[in-house]
Amino acid sequence: MAQGELVFAPLGGIGEIGMNLSIYGVGNGLRRQWLIVDCGVSFASEEHLPGVDLIMPDIRYLIEERKNILGLVLTHGHEDHMGALIDLWPKLNVPLYATPFTAALFEAKRLGEPGAPKIPVNVVPLGGRLTLGPFTIDFINVSHSIPESNALAIRTPAGTVIHTGDWKIDPTPLLGGVTDAPRLTALGDEGVLALIGDSTNAVRDGRSPSEADVAKTIAELIRTAPARVAVTTFASHVGRVRAVADAARAAGREVVLIGRAMERVAQVARETGYLDGVPDFRSAQTYGYLPPDKVLALCTGSQGEPRAALARIAEDEHPDVTLARGDRVIFSSRAIPGNEKAIGRVINGLVAQGVEVITDRTHLVHVSGHPRRAELLDMIGWVRPRILIPAHGEALHLAEHASLARRAGVPEVLVCRNGDLVRLAPGKAEIIDEIPSGRLYKDGALLVDAETRTIAARRRLSFSGIVTVALALSEKGALLAAPEVELMGIPETDAAGLSMEEIARDAVEDAFGSLPKARRCDQDAVAEAVRRAVRGAIAERWNKKPICHVHVLVV
Ligand SMILES: [Zn+2]
Ligand SMILES: [Zn+2]
């Protein structure tokens, strides 16, 4: 009996950090029914994109296929899996599914964004099951750096796929259950067609340390701190927040929350029971009233974000929190690639105030939430897939994950790119088509296509500035007034001290004067000659060519 094909396509997350969005399809080339997994962003700080905050997957293919999409399932609440929903969901308007903490975190985030549309989320219980047309989806608990990370077992008539989402193995996680090896093994016994797996740490040997070890180090650093302590971590890492709170209590310190994201996640974690037993946190205003050895500030800003709490404290500009010589700051985090400079600025600001700064370079104050090589091998051993497709990583991570899987004996290993449509069954796994994919930029309130020239033009402007020239001509081609020349973002004088504005003005007049009389009433010819002359004259002095706009007005 023809049961149709099972296909998989990533629209983001392959060959890049973040922006995870995958689709699974059941049917044939004429009509498929789709399931979407995750809808994340990546942060533009990783690239030089002036004025752009976020990068999102281009979903024009999904918009076309909208009536065949059965639902969108979130594996967990990290921004690289959920961050594009507020902008993209209204274009799809498909049923959305998530476990309780993820759903509550999404709702809190949505309420925090003025003008965000109402987006209903169907809550799936932990360890629950969901049936959408030909897809039966089991949520399987995995350890990660946020509560409620789920691997998905996606059963279809053509076979079962395990989509790992973000995971690691931690025998002693501080929150939630351990990665559910028995359930994954049982699925392996039933037979798994394909494993689509997290590759983030595929270049790292061995196993990740446990959150419990991190908690121990943090507790010791807090216990021995001579004066004030501030800790910064990812707000959504509730297990870590709990570890800090427990350590503070043991050391007789009150925890003050600093930063809106920290307050928001703490609120969600309280509502969903993940901070049960932890004494209430204190507001930022109480910080100044508590003795130095009785307070701990838990701050946002571990990535050096300039508007976040820690950056403002480092600049001595925070309204409630100050630090001084002898105080201790713990970065319970790692630098997300691209943020190193910003973090360095914050650390230097603190050190300049005499504050002691502790990072994961010297102490076990952070571990990643992703599996290292021995953990990847465990997953392969549990699931025993016929096909493995590395996901969630840059080219190097995917390649390392692939070669590890081949050596572990996985029969078919396939590395694909965003937009590749992979047939998983029937037959050998292969790329059978390419679907439209790409990136969108969140530019202020608008979503723009990454292919448009806007951002490239902005980058050029930031590199070499702009000259604007306005010329008023009579109908016969006579100059009616001195040309207006304005420079922006260009040095005022050249190496000899001559005014660049004068140089540009001379170039305009020379170019106009050397045009044959007959061509002086041709607006386009005038504009082009002036543009070239101005760029050439400035480039000769500066070795850089600015953008030049010429307006020719005939009166
Ligand atoms: Zn994650
Ligand atoms: Zn992720």
PDB file of N, CA and C and ligand atoms in Angstrom, residues 20 76 80-81 166 370 392, ligand 2:
ATOM      1  N   ASN A  20      16.216  28.300  14.769  1.00  0.00           N
ATOM      2  CA  ASN A  20      15.793  26.929  14.495  1.00  0.00           C
ATOM      3  C   ASN A  20      14.352  26.875  14.035  1.00  0.00           C
ATOM      4  N   HIS A  76      11.204  23.912  23.395  1.00  0.00           N
ATOM      5  CA  HIS A  76      11.492  24.602  24.662  1.00  0.00           C
ATOM      6  C   HIS A  76      11.490  26.112  24.443  1.00  0.00           C
ATOM      7  N   ASP A  80      16.293  31.011  20.517  1.00  0.00           N
ATOM      8  CA  ASP A  80      16.683  30.447  19.217  1.00  0.00           C
ATOM      9  C   ASP A  80      15.695  29.371  18.746  1.00  0.00           C
ATOM     10  N   HIS A  81      14.656  29.112  19.580  1.00  0.00           N
ATOM     11  CA  HIS A  81      13.617  28.151  19.191  1.00  0.00           C
ATOM     12  C   HIS A  81      12.217  28.776  19.169  1.00  0.00           C
ATOM     13  N   ASP A 166      17.172  20.700  21.996  1.00  0.00           N
ATOM     14  CA  ASP A 166      18.420  20.954  22.731  1.00  0.00           C
ATOM     15  C   ASP A 166      18.451  20.062  23.956  1.00  0.00           C
ATOM     16  N   HIS A 370      24.312  21.602  26.164  1.00  0.00           N
ATOM     17  CA  HIS A 370      24.310  20.755  24.957  1.00  0.00           C
ATOM     18  C   HIS A 370      25.241  19.553  25.117  1.00  0.00           C
ATOM     19  N   HIS A 392      21.212  21.994  14.311  1.00  0.00           N
ATOM     20  CA  HIS A 392      21.595  22.920  15.374  1.00  0.00           C
ATOM     21  C   HIS A 392      23.115  23.078  15.471  1.00  0.00           C
TER      22      HIS A 392
HETATM   23 ZN    ZN B   2      19.013  25.950  20.771  1.00  0.00          ZN
END
